[in-house]
Structures are given as structure tokens and as C-alpha cells.
Amino acid sequence: MPGPLSDALAWAVIALFGAGVLLERYDERVARTTTAGAWVLFALFWLQLIPHFIFEHKSYIEGFLTIVAVPASVYAGWLLYRGRDTLMILSRAVAVMGLVYLPFETIPAIVVGGLTIPAPRQFLIQAVADQTGFLMGLFGYHPEVVMGNESGYPSAFLFTTPEGHRLHFEIVLACTGLGSIAIFAGLIGAVKAPLDRKLRALAISIPTIYALNLARTTFIGITFGNQYLQFFVDEVLFMFGSSDPYMVSWFISDRIISQLLAVFVLVGLTYAVVRELPELLTVIEDVLYMVTKEEYDLHESLDIRVPRADGGERVER
């Protein structure tokens, strides 16, 4: 479950991936072995998160992906150890993802000389909460801003139904889009490509993710706070193991609609980024190989060429 031990394990995983990246410059065999071990430790990290996503977070999509991540991580480590060196790109990506995500997840507020420096997560969560409240206001909805139960600072919205029932909608770290931002930042940072193309890929992905995430939090806040999606109440409650009928709009807006749409959005965004940074296709080819055990040449299939330094083009494996 998420907590100090989980955070420590996460940092250990990223440190081991980082060690493998550094060792790659000096001894490829040792780097391969170290990074393969990092993938096994990564599998352990996902294994201890399964109860959180299934039973506490009640997310079937995230729960399923977490379960899949366990054998997938072990398999990636085994393939890398056996000599599939292209998986070092994905390994570098995981290291960068962790360096982007973990400071927000694990670094607490710091007091220096009587001055409190807020935790990085507070800056991000409150920014998303403020912007979500602004966007809801544009649609004519003005819920009361209250202290968050989880965060302990004003990052939640209080709605009251016509019957007088109070609904609490809180922005937490998972609501900020940081996870998706870290994934794209990691993938873009891991490939070997000119800086200008990497910056263009970041300019395509990061602002898009952030903006669409604000649209998501605004949609969830409005539909949940006003109970607009109270459909198939008994069926939805049974599906998510809940007895609170006021949560139905939440489950439908967040756990079903938003998460399903996110899959399609991320696929489309990946294609847009790949058009700018074709080197990422090597990572996708590795993932496809892990799933199907068949080799793919997506550069050729999609007719996407990797620009050369001299202005020409090449197809790169």
C-alpha cells in the first residue's frame, strides 16, 4: 500500500535503474545485469500496489494494468538479461519517469529558518484545484472551496444536493495528470535524438496532457457534484463494491468515462509525439514483442523516417 515503505521501494527501484543507465557507459554486461535486477524490483513495487488500486481506489482499469505490470516487468528484465539491448531505452525512460514523479509523491514540506517551504505536491495540487474551480465557474458552478481530507490544504470542493446531502470532491496528486506527464517526459528523455526535436515533442505532449486533465477534473466535479450521471445505480454500485448511491456519478464520470477516454487520448498523443520523435518507435516495438513474441518494424510499416543530421532521412531499428 502507498506509504513510507512503498515510497522507499520506489526510490530504490529508480536508483537501481539509474545505476544501470550510468554503468551502460562503462560496462554493458554489468549494466544489463543491474538493469535486469531493477526490472524485477519494479515488479515487486507493482505487486504491493495491487490491493490499493483494486480495493481502496476501486479502479478496474488501473487495477488490471497494475496486475499486468508485475509479470511484464519480470519478463522485460529477463529479455534484457538475455540480450535484448533495445530495452535499455525503456529502462532509461523508467529512470526519468521516476525522477519526474517521485519528488511530488515523496518530498514533504520543509522548514528552513522558521520559513515553511510547501511540499512540491502542494504546489501542483493547489494549482490544479484553483484552475478546476475557475473552469467550473465559467460553466456557472461555484462550489465552496474547503480543506482536503487527504491533503490538509484547500484543494477540495463542497457541493450540496437539493436534498441537503453534502458531496466532497477533492483534488489529489492522482488528479493532476502528473503520472501521464512523467511517462511522456521519461520516454522523450530516454531516446537519443537532437534536443530541438525532443523539445518539440515535449511541447506537444505536456501542455496537451495538462489541459485535457483540467477538462477531466472539471467534468468530474460538475457531474459528480450535481449528480448528473445517476444511471444504472444498482448495477454500478455492485460493480464497484459500494453501497453509497451518491457515488454513482463519481464512478461513471471518473472510473468509467474518464479512464476509458484517457486510453484513447494517450494513444493519439503517442502517435503525434512519434511523428516528431520517431526514435520512440523502438520502445513500442519492444512492448509489442513482449506481448506477441513477434518482431515488428513500425518505422517501415508506418513509413516514419528518422531525420539524419545532414537533413536526410533514415529508417532506424
PDB file of C-alpha atoms in Angstrom:
ATOM      1  CA  MET A   1       0.000   0.000   0.000  1.00  0.00           C
ATOM      2  CA  PRO A   2       1.224   3.575  -0.609  1.00  0.00           C
ATOM      3  CA  GLY A   3       3.196   4.863   2.352  1.00  0.00           C
ATOM      4  CA  PRO A   4       6.773   5.288   3.596  1.00  0.00           C
ATOM      5  CA  LEU A   5       7.789   1.723   2.739  1.00  0.00           C
ATOM      6  CA  SER A   6       6.254   1.981  -0.725  1.00  0.00           C
ATOM      7  CA  ASP A   7       7.999   5.322  -1.293  1.00  0.00           C
ATOM      8  CA  ALA A   8      11.330   3.868  -0.179  1.00  0.00           C
ATOM      9  CA  LEU A   9      10.867   0.917  -2.535  1.00  0.00           C
ATOM     10  CA  ALA A  10      10.059   3.303  -5.385  1.00  0.00           C
ATOM     11  CA  TRP A  11      13.247   5.301  -4.807  1.00  0.00           C
ATOM     12  CA  ALA A  12      15.249   2.057  -4.615  1.00  0.00           C
ATOM     13  CA  VAL A  13      13.816   0.984  -7.982  1.00  0.00           C
ATOM     14  CA  ILE A  14      14.692   4.291  -9.629  1.00  0.00           C
ATOM     15  CA  ALA A  15      18.166   4.306  -8.061  1.00  0.00           C
ATOM     16  CA  LEU A  16      18.838   0.832  -9.482  1.00  0.00           C
ATOM     17  CA  PHE A  17      17.574   1.843 -12.927  1.00  0.00           C
ATOM     18  CA  GLY A  18      19.761   4.955 -12.716  1.00  0.00           C
ATOM     19  CA  ALA A  19      22.773   2.838 -11.790  1.00  0.00           C
ATOM     20  CA  GLY A  20      22.156   0.688 -14.840  1.00  0.00           C
ATOM     21  CA  VAL A  21      21.983   3.778 -17.059  1.00  0.00           C
ATOM     22  CA  LEU A  22      25.288   5.093 -15.689  1.00  0.00           C
ATOM     23  CA  LEU A  23      27.012   1.716 -15.952  1.00  0.00           C
ATOM     24  CA  GLU A  24      25.971   1.444 -19.609  1.00  0.00           C
ATOM     25  CA  ARG A  25      28.784   3.839 -20.496  1.00  0.00           C
ATOM     26  CA  TYR A  26      31.469   1.673 -18.896  1.00  0.00           C
ATOM     27  CA  ASP A  27      30.448  -1.984 -18.899  1.00  0.00           C
ATOM     28  CA  GLU A  28      27.452  -3.113 -20.950  1.00  0.00           C
ATOM     29  CA  ARG A  29      27.305  -6.567 -19.353  1.00  0.00           C
ATOM     30  CA  VAL A  30      27.211  -5.228 -15.801  1.00  0.00           C
ATOM     31  CA  ALA A  31      24.747  -2.535 -16.878  1.00  0.00           C
ATOM     32  CA  ARG A  32      22.474  -5.167 -18.416  1.00  0.00           C
ATOM     33  CA  THR A  33      22.550  -7.327 -15.278  1.00  0.00           C
ATOM     34  CA  THR A  34      21.949  -4.354 -12.969  1.00  0.00           C
ATOM     35  CA  THR A  35      19.048  -3.071 -15.030  1.00  0.00           C
ATOM     36  CA  ALA A  36      17.510  -6.541 -15.282  1.00  0.00           C
ATOM     37  CA  GLY A  37      17.562  -6.636 -11.483  1.00  0.00           C
ATOM     38  CA  ALA A  38      15.858  -3.222 -11.441  1.00  0.00           C
ATOM     39  CA  TRP A  39      13.015  -4.648 -13.533  1.00  0.00           C
ATOM     40  CA  VAL A  40      12.499  -7.482 -11.028  1.00  0.00           C
ATOM     41  CA  LEU A  41      12.419  -4.971  -8.168  1.00  0.00           C
ATOM     42  CA  PHE A  42       9.972  -2.921 -10.244  1.00  0.00           C
ATOM     43  CA  ALA A  43       7.694  -5.969 -10.414  1.00  0.00           C
ATOM     44  CA  LEU A  44       7.748  -6.161  -6.602  1.00  0.00           C
ATOM     45  CA  PHE A  45       6.812  -2.488  -6.440  1.00  0.00           C
ATOM     46  CA  TRP A  46       3.732  -3.050  -8.636  1.00  0.00           C
ATOM     47  CA  LEU A  47       2.802  -6.208  -6.722  1.00  0.00           C
ATOM     48  CA  GLN A  48       2.415  -4.352  -3.419  1.00  0.00           C
ATOM     49  CA  LEU A  49       0.215  -1.709  -5.096  1.00  0.00           C
ATOM     50  CA  ILE A  50      -2.416  -4.147  -6.400  1.00  0.00           C
ATOM     51  CA  PRO A  51      -4.623  -4.057  -3.244  1.00  0.00           C
ATOM     52  CA  HIS A  52      -4.570  -0.247  -3.267  1.00  0.00           C
ATOM     53  CA  PHE A  53      -5.861   0.131  -6.809  1.00  0.00           C
ATOM     54  CA  ILE A  54      -8.441  -2.669  -6.635  1.00  0.00           C
ATOM     55  CA  PHE A  55      -9.853  -2.420  -3.114  1.00  0.00           C
ATOM     56  CA  GLU A  56      -9.164   1.152  -1.990  1.00  0.00           C
ATOM     57  CA  HIS A  57      -9.011   3.110  -5.245  1.00  0.00           C
ATOM     58  CA  LYS A  58     -11.710   0.882  -6.805  1.00  0.00           C
ATOM     59  CA  SER A  59     -10.306   1.331 -10.312  1.00  0.00           C
ATOM     60  CA  TYR A  60     -10.669  -1.718 -12.519  1.00  0.00           C
ATOM     61  CA  ILE A  61      -8.544  -0.236 -15.294  1.00  0.00           C
ATOM     62  CA  GLU A  62      -5.666   0.805 -13.027  1.00  0.00           C
ATOM     63  CA  GLY A  63      -6.005  -2.424 -11.061  1.00  0.00           C
ATOM     64  CA  PHE A  64      -5.808  -4.520 -14.220  1.00  0.00           C
ATOM     65  CA  LEU A  65      -2.794  -2.567 -15.513  1.00  0.00           C
ATOM     66  CA  THR A  66      -1.044  -2.958 -12.163  1.00  0.00           C
ATOM     67  CA  ILE A  67      -1.595  -6.725 -12.206  1.00  0.00           C
ATOM     68  CA  VAL A  68      -0.246  -6.921 -15.777  1.00  0.00           C
ATOM     69  CA  ALA A  69       2.768  -4.795 -14.818  1.00  0.00           C
ATOM     70  CA  VAL A  70       4.071  -7.479 -12.441  1.00  0.00           C
ATOM     71  CA  PRO A  71       4.807 -10.269 -14.966  1.00  0.00           C
ATOM     72  CA  ALA A  72       5.570  -7.688 -17.673  1.00  0.00           C
ATOM     73  CA  SER A  73       8.353  -6.176 -15.557  1.00  0.00           C
ATOM     74  CA  VAL A  74       9.850  -9.589 -14.801  1.00  0.00           C
ATOM     75  CA  TYR A  75       9.665 -10.507 -18.489  1.00  0.00           C
ATOM     76  CA  ALA A  76      11.332  -7.256 -19.530  1.00  0.00           C
ATOM     77  CA  GLY A  77      14.170  -7.935 -17.111  1.00  0.00           C
ATOM     78  CA  TRP A  78      14.566 -11.478 -18.428  1.00  0.00           C
ATOM     79  CA  LEU A  79      14.621 -10.324 -22.072  1.00  0.00           C
ATOM     80  CA  LEU A  80      17.163  -7.632 -21.270  1.00  0.00           C
ATOM     81  CA  TYR A  81      19.362 -10.088 -19.383  1.00  0.00           C
ATOM     82  CA  ARG A  82      19.190 -12.461 -22.364  1.00  0.00           C
ATOM     83  CA  GLY A  83      20.492  -9.751 -24.682  1.00  0.00           C
ATOM     84  CA  ARG A  84      17.595  -7.586 -25.962  1.00  0.00           C
ATOM     85  CA  ASP A  85      19.610  -4.411 -25.507  1.00  0.00           C
ATOM     86  CA  THR A  86      16.987  -2.110 -27.035  1.00  0.00           C
ATOM     87  CA  LEU A  87      15.130  -2.475 -23.733  1.00  0.00           C
ATOM     88  CA  MET A  88      17.772  -0.187 -22.226  1.00  0.00           C
ATOM     89  CA  ILE A  89      15.843   2.682 -23.837  1.00  0.00           C
ATOM     90  CA  LEU A  90      12.699   1.760 -21.915  1.00  0.00           C
ATOM     91  CA  SER A  91      14.835   1.296 -18.808  1.00  0.00           C
ATOM     92  CA  ARG A  92      16.238   4.804 -19.156  1.00  0.00           C
ATOM     93  CA  ALA A  93      12.682   6.045 -19.602  1.00  0.00           C
ATOM     94  CA  VAL A  94      11.596   4.467 -16.300  1.00  0.00           C
ATOM     95  CA  ALA A  95      14.518   6.156 -14.539  1.00  0.00           C
ATOM     96  CA  VAL A  96      13.499   9.574 -15.908  1.00  0.00           C
ATOM     97  CA  MET A  97       9.817   8.954 -15.114  1.00  0.00           C
ATOM     98  CA  GLY A  98      10.721   8.273 -11.508  1.00  0.00           C
ATOM     99  CA  LEU A  99      12.831  11.410 -11.231  1.00  0.00           C
ATOM    100  CA  VAL A 100       9.902  13.457 -12.539  1.00  0.00           C
ATOM    101  CA  TYR A 101       7.184  11.818 -10.437  1.00  0.00           C
ATOM    102  CA  LEU A 102       8.719  10.824  -7.107  1.00  0.00           C
ATOM    103  CA  PRO A 103       9.657  14.302  -5.810  1.00  0.00           C
ATOM    104  CA  PHE A 104       5.965  15.237  -5.933  1.00  0.00           C
ATOM    105  CA  GLU A 105       4.954  11.963  -4.309  1.00  0.00           C
ATOM    106  CA  THR A 106       7.549  11.727  -1.541  1.00  0.00           C
ATOM    107  CA  ILE A 107       9.193  15.082  -0.650  1.00  0.00           C
ATOM    108  CA  PRO A 108       7.450  16.698   2.355  1.00  0.00           C
ATOM    109  CA  ALA A 109       7.205  20.348   3.331  1.00  0.00           C
ATOM    110  CA  ILE A 110      10.484  21.714   4.702  1.00  0.00           C
ATOM    111  CA  VAL A 111      11.004  24.317   7.432  1.00  0.00           C
ATOM    112  CA  VAL A 112      14.126  26.447   6.916  1.00  0.00           C
ATOM    113  CA  GLY A 113      14.886  29.195   9.405  1.00  0.00           C
ATOM    114  CA  GLY A 114      11.282  29.387  10.511  1.00  0.00           C
ATOM    115  CA  LEU A 115      10.084  29.583   6.891  1.00  0.00           C
ATOM    116  CA  THR A 116       7.949  26.699   5.647  1.00  0.00           C
ATOM    117  CA  ILE A 117       8.597  25.615   2.077  1.00  0.00           C
ATOM    118  CA  PRO A 118       5.495  23.718   0.896  1.00  0.00           C
ATOM    119  CA  ALA A 119       5.824  20.208  -0.444  1.00  0.00           C
ATOM    120  CA  PRO A 120       6.080  20.030  -4.267  1.00  0.00           C
ATOM    121  CA  ARG A 121       2.773  18.140  -4.340  1.00  0.00           C
ATOM    122  CA  GLN A 122       1.034  21.084  -2.660  1.00  0.00           C
ATOM    123  CA  PHE A 123       2.116  23.499  -5.394  1.00  0.00           C
ATOM    124  CA  LEU A 124       0.806  21.170  -8.092  1.00  0.00           C
ATOM    125  CA  ILE A 125      -2.404  20.078  -6.366  1.00  0.00           C
ATOM    126  CA  GLN A 126      -3.442  23.599  -5.428  1.00  0.00           C
ATOM    127  CA  ALA A 127      -2.688  24.877  -8.926  1.00  0.00           C
ATOM    128  CA  VAL A 128      -4.939  22.190 -10.439  1.00  0.00           C
ATOM    129  CA  ALA A 129      -7.622  22.818  -7.789  1.00  0.00           C
ATOM    130  CA  ASP A 130      -7.589  26.585  -8.427  1.00  0.00           C
ATOM    131  CA  GLN A 131      -7.805  26.121 -12.182  1.00  0.00           C
ATOM    132  CA  THR A 132     -10.533  23.482 -11.881  1.00  0.00           C
ATOM    133  CA  GLY A 133     -12.571  25.842  -9.712  1.00  0.00           C
ATOM    134  CA  PHE A 134     -12.102  28.623 -12.257  1.00  0.00           C
ATOM    135  CA  LEU A 135     -13.273  26.406 -15.116  1.00  0.00           C
ATOM    136  CA  MET A 136     -16.305  25.190 -13.184  1.00  0.00           C
ATOM    137  CA  GLY A 137     -17.141  28.837 -12.536  1.00  0.00           C
ATOM    138  CA  LEU A 138     -17.118  29.507 -16.284  1.00  0.00           C
ATOM    139  CA  PHE A 139     -19.926  26.938 -16.603  1.00  0.00           C
ATOM    140  CA  GLY A 140     -21.893  28.584 -13.804  1.00  0.00           C
ATOM    141  CA  TYR A 141     -20.956  26.244 -10.943  1.00  0.00           C
ATOM    142  CA  HIS A 142     -19.433  27.761  -7.809  1.00  0.00           C
ATOM    143  CA  PRO A 143     -18.940  25.114  -5.093  1.00  0.00           C
ATOM    144  CA  GLU A 144     -17.412  26.093  -1.769  1.00  0.00           C
ATOM    145  CA  VAL A 145     -13.647  25.524  -1.548  1.00  0.00           C
ATOM    146  CA  VAL A 146     -12.766  23.552   1.602  1.00  0.00           C
ATOM    147  CA  MET A 147      -9.807  21.777   3.164  1.00  0.00           C
ATOM    148  CA  GLY A 148      -8.961  18.446   1.604  1.00  0.00           C
ATOM    149  CA  ASN A 149      -9.290  15.364   3.787  1.00  0.00           C
ATOM    150  CA  GLU A 150      -6.154  13.835   2.287  1.00  0.00           C
ATOM    151  CA  SER A 151      -4.006  16.887   1.597  1.00  0.00           C
ATOM    152  CA  GLY A 152      -4.812  19.103   4.554  1.00  0.00           C
ATOM    153  CA  TYR A 153      -4.967  22.272   2.455  1.00  0.00           C
ATOM    154  CA  PRO A 154      -7.741  23.950   0.438  1.00  0.00           C
ATOM    155  CA  SER A 155      -7.934  21.663  -2.577  1.00  0.00           C
ATOM    156  CA  ALA A 156     -11.488  20.327  -2.302  1.00  0.00           C
ATOM    157  CA  PHE A 157     -14.946  21.441  -3.405  1.00  0.00           C
ATOM    158  CA  LEU A 158     -18.126  21.077  -1.369  1.00  0.00           C
ATOM    159  CA  PHE A 159     -21.387  20.594  -3.247  1.00  0.00           C
ATOM    160  CA  THR A 160     -24.818  20.376  -1.625  1.00  0.00           C
ATOM    161  CA  THR A 161     -27.646  18.484  -3.310  1.00  0.00           C
ATOM    162  CA  PRO A 162     -31.260  19.798  -3.283  1.00  0.00           C
ATOM    163  CA  GLU A 163     -31.939  17.233  -0.534  1.00  0.00           C
ATOM    164  CA  GLY A 164     -29.182  18.750   1.592  1.00  0.00           C
ATOM    165  CA  HIS A 165     -26.630  15.971   1.075  1.00  0.00           C
ATOM    166  CA  ARG A 166     -23.035  17.236   1.092  1.00  0.00           C
ATOM    167  CA  LEU A 167     -20.673  15.963  -1.603  1.00  0.00           C
ATOM    168  CA  HIS A 168     -16.917  16.342  -1.190  1.00  0.00           C
ATOM    169  CA  PHE A 169     -14.777  16.441  -4.374  1.00  0.00           C
ATOM    170  CA  GLU A 170     -11.056  16.623  -3.623  1.00  0.00           C
ATOM    171  CA  ILE A 171      -8.125  17.184  -5.957  1.00  0.00           C
ATOM    172  CA  VAL A 172      -5.291  14.820  -5.044  1.00  0.00           C
ATOM    173  CA  LEU A 173      -1.984  14.080  -6.749  1.00  0.00           C
ATOM    174  CA  ALA A 174      -3.598  11.450  -8.992  1.00  0.00           C
ATOM    175  CA  CYS A 175      -5.904  14.210 -10.321  1.00  0.00           C
ATOM    176  CA  THR A 176      -3.061  16.397 -11.619  1.00  0.00           C
ATOM    177  CA  GLY A 177      -2.039  14.451 -14.724  1.00  0.00           C
ATOM    178  CA  LEU A 178       1.470  14.060 -13.274  1.00  0.00           C
ATOM    179  CA  GLY A 179       1.553  10.327 -13.992  1.00  0.00           C
ATOM    180  CA  SER A 180       0.964  10.777 -17.724  1.00  0.00           C
ATOM    181  CA  ILE A 181       3.314  13.767 -17.834  1.00  0.00           C
ATOM    182  CA  ALA A 182       6.050  11.668 -16.207  1.00  0.00           C
ATOM    183  CA  ILE A 183       5.535   8.863 -18.745  1.00  0.00           C
ATOM    184  CA  PHE A 184       5.952  11.128 -21.765  1.00  0.00           C
ATOM    185  CA  ALA A 185       8.804  13.073 -20.182  1.00  0.00           C
ATOM    186  CA  GLY A 186      10.556   9.782 -19.452  1.00  0.00           C
ATOM    187  CA  LEU A 187      10.111   8.370 -22.938  1.00  0.00           C
ATOM    188  CA  ILE A 188      11.171  11.591 -24.637  1.00  0.00           C
ATOM    189  CA  GLY A 189      14.153  11.991 -22.327  1.00  0.00           C
ATOM    190  CA  ALA A 190      15.308   8.393 -22.843  1.00  0.00           C
ATOM    191  CA  VAL A 191      15.778   8.337 -26.613  1.00  0.00           C
ATOM    192  CA  LYS A 192      18.879   9.591 -28.344  1.00  0.00           C
ATOM    193  CA  ALA A 193      17.729  12.432 -30.599  1.00  0.00           C
ATOM    194  CA  PRO A 194      18.546  16.107 -31.227  1.00  0.00           C
ATOM    195  CA  LEU A 195      17.476  18.454 -28.456  1.00  0.00           C
ATOM    196  CA  ASP A 196      15.255  20.576 -30.714  1.00  0.00           C
ATOM    197  CA  ARG A 197      13.088  17.598 -31.668  1.00  0.00           C
ATOM    198  CA  LYS A 198      12.879  16.485 -28.031  1.00  0.00           C
ATOM    199  CA  LEU A 199      11.730  19.956 -27.020  1.00  0.00           C
ATOM    200  CA  ARG A 200       9.086  19.965 -29.752  1.00  0.00           C
ATOM    201  CA  ALA A 201       7.848  16.558 -28.567  1.00  0.00           C
ATOM    202  CA  LEU A 202       7.619  17.873 -25.002  1.00  0.00           C
ATOM    203  CA  ALA A 203       5.779  20.969 -26.262  1.00  0.00           C
ATOM    204  CA  ILE A 204       3.223  18.721 -27.971  1.00  0.00           C
ATOM    205  CA  SER A 205       2.663  16.309 -25.086  1.00  0.00           C
ATOM    206  CA  ILE A 206       2.999  18.101 -21.741  1.00  0.00           C
ATOM    207  CA  PRO A 207       0.667  21.099 -22.318  1.00  0.00           C
ATOM    208  CA  THR A 208      -1.881  18.813 -24.010  1.00  0.00           C
ATOM    209  CA  ILE A 209      -1.916  16.397 -21.078  1.00  0.00           C
ATOM    210  CA  TYR A 210      -2.216  19.209 -18.562  1.00  0.00           C
ATOM    211  CA  ALA A 211      -5.053  20.928 -20.431  1.00  0.00           C
ATOM    212  CA  LEU A 212      -7.015  17.720 -21.006  1.00  0.00           C
ATOM    213  CA  ASN A 213      -6.563  16.772 -17.366  1.00  0.00           C
ATOM    214  CA  LEU A 214      -8.127  20.090 -16.330  1.00  0.00           C
ATOM    215  CA  ALA A 215     -11.043  19.305 -18.626  1.00  0.00           C
ATOM    216  CA  ARG A 216     -11.315  15.923 -16.899  1.00  0.00           C
ATOM    217  CA  THR A 217     -11.328  17.292 -13.340  1.00  0.00           C
ATOM    218  CA  THR A 218     -13.863  19.948 -14.359  1.00  0.00           C
ATOM    219  CA  PHE A 219     -16.119  17.332 -15.965  1.00  0.00           C
ATOM    220  CA  ILE A 220     -15.923  15.043 -12.929  1.00  0.00           C
ATOM    221  CA  GLY A 221     -16.503  17.895 -10.499  1.00  0.00           C
ATOM    222  CA  ILE A 222     -19.597  19.145 -12.297  1.00  0.00           C
ATOM    223  CA  THR A 223     -21.167  15.750 -12.977  1.00  0.00           C
ATOM    224  CA  PHE A 224     -20.438  14.323  -9.530  1.00  0.00           C
ATOM    225  CA  GLY A 225     -21.231  17.481  -7.599  1.00  0.00           C
ATOM    226  CA  ASN A 226     -24.571  17.839  -9.340  1.00  0.00           C
ATOM    227  CA  GLN A 227     -25.346  14.108  -9.597  1.00  0.00           C
ATOM    228  CA  TYR A 228     -25.816  14.300 -13.378  1.00  0.00           C
ATOM    229  CA  LEU A 229     -24.845  10.665 -14.100  1.00  0.00           C
ATOM    230  CA  GLN A 230     -27.116   8.689 -11.794  1.00  0.00           C
ATOM    231  CA  PHE A 231     -27.675   5.867 -14.283  1.00  0.00           C
ATOM    232  CA  PHE A 232     -27.887   2.108 -13.565  1.00  0.00           C
ATOM    233  CA  VAL A 233     -27.420   2.854  -9.867  1.00  0.00           C
ATOM    234  CA  ASP A 234     -27.692  -0.698  -8.532  1.00  0.00           C
ATOM    235  CA  GLU A 235     -25.508  -2.139 -11.278  1.00  0.00           C
ATOM    236  CA  VAL A 236     -22.769   0.484 -10.838  1.00  0.00           C
ATOM    237  CA  LEU A 237     -22.764   0.103  -7.052  1.00  0.00           C
ATOM    238  CA  PHE A 238     -22.437  -3.660  -7.429  1.00  0.00           C
ATOM    239  CA  MET A 239     -19.638  -3.263  -9.985  1.00  0.00           C
ATOM    240  CA  PHE A 240     -17.567  -1.060  -7.682  1.00  0.00           C
ATOM    241  CA  GLY A 241     -18.490  -2.735  -4.414  1.00  0.00           C
ATOM    242  CA  SER A 242     -20.129   0.353  -2.941  1.00  0.00           C
ATOM    243  CA  SER A 243     -23.409   0.996  -1.102  1.00  0.00           C
ATOM    244  CA  ASP A 244     -23.453   4.803  -1.424  1.00  0.00           C
ATOM    245  CA  PRO A 245     -25.829   5.831  -4.263  1.00  0.00           C
ATOM    246  CA  TYR A 246     -24.355   9.348  -4.301  1.00  0.00           C
ATOM    247  CA  MET A 247     -21.086   7.863  -5.593  1.00  0.00           C
ATOM    248  CA  VAL A 248     -22.602   6.576  -8.832  1.00  0.00           C
ATOM    249  CA  SER A 249     -21.947   9.788 -10.767  1.00  0.00           C
ATOM    250  CA  TRP A 250     -18.366   9.674  -9.496  1.00  0.00           C
ATOM    251  CA  PHE A 251     -17.806   6.094 -10.611  1.00  0.00           C
ATOM    252  CA  ILE A 252     -19.300   6.717 -14.053  1.00  0.00           C
ATOM    253  CA  SER A 253     -17.569  10.060 -14.692  1.00  0.00           C
ATOM    254  CA  ASP A 254     -14.150   9.137 -13.319  1.00  0.00           C
ATOM    255  CA  ARG A 255     -13.690   5.383 -13.234  1.00  0.00           C
ATOM    256  CA  ILE A 256     -15.525   4.638 -16.498  1.00  0.00           C
ATOM    257  CA  ILE A 257     -15.798   7.606 -18.876  1.00  0.00           C
ATOM    258  CA  SER A 258     -12.604   9.499 -17.989  1.00  0.00           C
ATOM    259  CA  GLN A 259     -10.338   6.484 -17.739  1.00  0.00           C
ATOM    260  CA  LEU A 260     -11.589   4.939 -20.977  1.00  0.00           C
ATOM    261  CA  LEU A 261     -11.222   8.240 -22.827  1.00  0.00           C
ATOM    262  CA  ALA A 262      -7.746   8.651 -21.359  1.00  0.00           C
ATOM    263  CA  VAL A 263      -6.634   5.443 -23.066  1.00  0.00           C
ATOM    264  CA  PHE A 264      -7.690   6.730 -26.491  1.00  0.00           C
ATOM    265  CA  VAL A 265      -6.229  10.179 -25.830  1.00  0.00           C
ATOM    266  CA  LEU A 266      -2.866   8.747 -24.801  1.00  0.00           C
ATOM    267  CA  VAL A 267      -2.756   6.530 -27.884  1.00  0.00           C
ATOM    268  CA  GLY A 268      -3.477   9.513 -30.142  1.00  0.00           C
ATOM    269  CA  LEU A 269      -0.969  11.676 -28.316  1.00  0.00           C
ATOM    270  CA  THR A 270       1.650   8.948 -28.593  1.00  0.00           C
ATOM    271  CA  TYR A 271       1.165   8.903 -32.365  1.00  0.00           C
ATOM    272  CA  ALA A 272       1.538  12.692 -32.546  1.00  0.00           C
ATOM    273  CA  VAL A 273       4.736  12.582 -30.490  1.00  0.00           C
ATOM    274  CA  VAL A 274       6.134   9.712 -32.551  1.00  0.00           C
ATOM    275  CA  ARG A 275       5.676  11.766 -35.726  1.00  0.00           C
ATOM    276  CA  GLU A 276       8.028  14.306 -34.152  1.00  0.00           C
ATOM    277  CA  LEU A 277      10.316  11.799 -32.436  1.00  0.00           C
ATOM    278  CA  PRO A 278      10.355   8.558 -34.472  1.00  0.00           C
ATOM    279  CA  GLU A 279      13.056   7.081 -32.226  1.00  0.00           C
ATOM    280  CA  LEU A 280      10.270   6.242 -29.767  1.00  0.00           C
ATOM    281  CA  LEU A 281       9.010   3.558 -32.124  1.00  0.00           C
ATOM    282  CA  THR A 282      11.814   1.306 -30.891  1.00  0.00           C
ATOM    283  CA  VAL A 283      10.210   1.344 -27.429  1.00  0.00           C
ATOM    284  CA  ILE A 284       6.796   0.493 -28.895  1.00  0.00           C
ATOM    285  CA  GLU A 285       8.352  -2.321 -30.942  1.00  0.00           C
ATOM    286  CA  ASP A 286       9.837  -3.776 -27.753  1.00  0.00           C
ATOM    287  CA  VAL A 287       6.479  -3.614 -25.977  1.00  0.00           C
ATOM    288  CA  LEU A 288       4.756  -5.300 -28.904  1.00  0.00           C
ATOM    289  CA  TYR A 289       7.407  -8.021 -28.912  1.00  0.00           C
ATOM    290  CA  MET A 290       6.794  -8.641 -25.202  1.00  0.00           C
ATOM    291  CA  VAL A 291       3.071  -9.042 -25.892  1.00  0.00           C
ATOM    292  CA  THR A 292       3.196 -11.092 -29.110  1.00  0.00           C
ATOM    293  CA  LYS A 293       6.750 -12.537 -29.217  1.00  0.00           C
ATOM    294  CA  GLU A 294       6.941 -11.297 -32.803  1.00  0.00           C
ATOM    295  CA  GLU A 295       9.323  -8.710 -34.212  1.00  0.00           C
ATOM    296  CA  TYR A 296       7.874  -5.529 -35.738  1.00  0.00           C
ATOM    297  CA  ASP A 297       9.334  -2.778 -37.907  1.00  0.00           C
ATOM    298  CA  LEU A 298       6.991   0.116 -37.229  1.00  0.00           C
ATOM    299  CA  HIS A 299       9.284   2.602 -38.938  1.00  0.00           C
ATOM    300  CA  GLU A 300       8.686   0.772 -42.197  1.00  0.00           C
ATOM    301  CA  SER A 301       5.033  -0.097 -41.540  1.00  0.00           C
ATOM    302  CA  LEU A 302       4.054   3.470 -40.664  1.00  0.00           C
ATOM    303  CA  ASP A 303       6.506   4.967 -43.193  1.00  0.00           C
ATOM    304  CA  ILE A 304       8.002   7.150 -40.467  1.00  0.00           C
ATOM    305  CA  ARG A 305      11.588   8.154 -41.132  1.00  0.00           C
ATOM    306  CA  VAL A 306      14.169   9.275 -38.599  1.00  0.00           C
ATOM    307  CA  PRO A 307      15.746  12.572 -39.738  1.00  0.00           C
ATOM    308  CA  ARG A 308      19.515  12.473 -40.187  1.00  0.00           C
ATOM    309  CA  ALA A 309      21.850  15.189 -39.027  1.00  0.00           C
ATOM    310  CA  ASP A 310      22.614  16.059 -42.652  1.00  0.00           C
ATOM    311  CA  GLY A 311      18.952  16.758 -43.365  1.00  0.00           C
ATOM    312  CA  GLY A 312      18.186  13.403 -44.964  1.00  0.00           C
ATOM    313  CA  GLU A 313      16.124  10.566 -43.561  1.00  0.00           C
ATOM    314  CA  ARG A 314      16.698   7.018 -42.421  1.00  0.00           C
ATOM    315  CA  VAL A 315      14.637   4.132 -41.137  1.00  0.00           C
ATOM    316  CA  GLU A 316      16.090   3.140 -37.765  1.00  0.00           C
ATOM    317  CA  ARG A 317      15.779  -0.139 -35.897  1.00  0.00           C
TER     318      ARG A 317
END
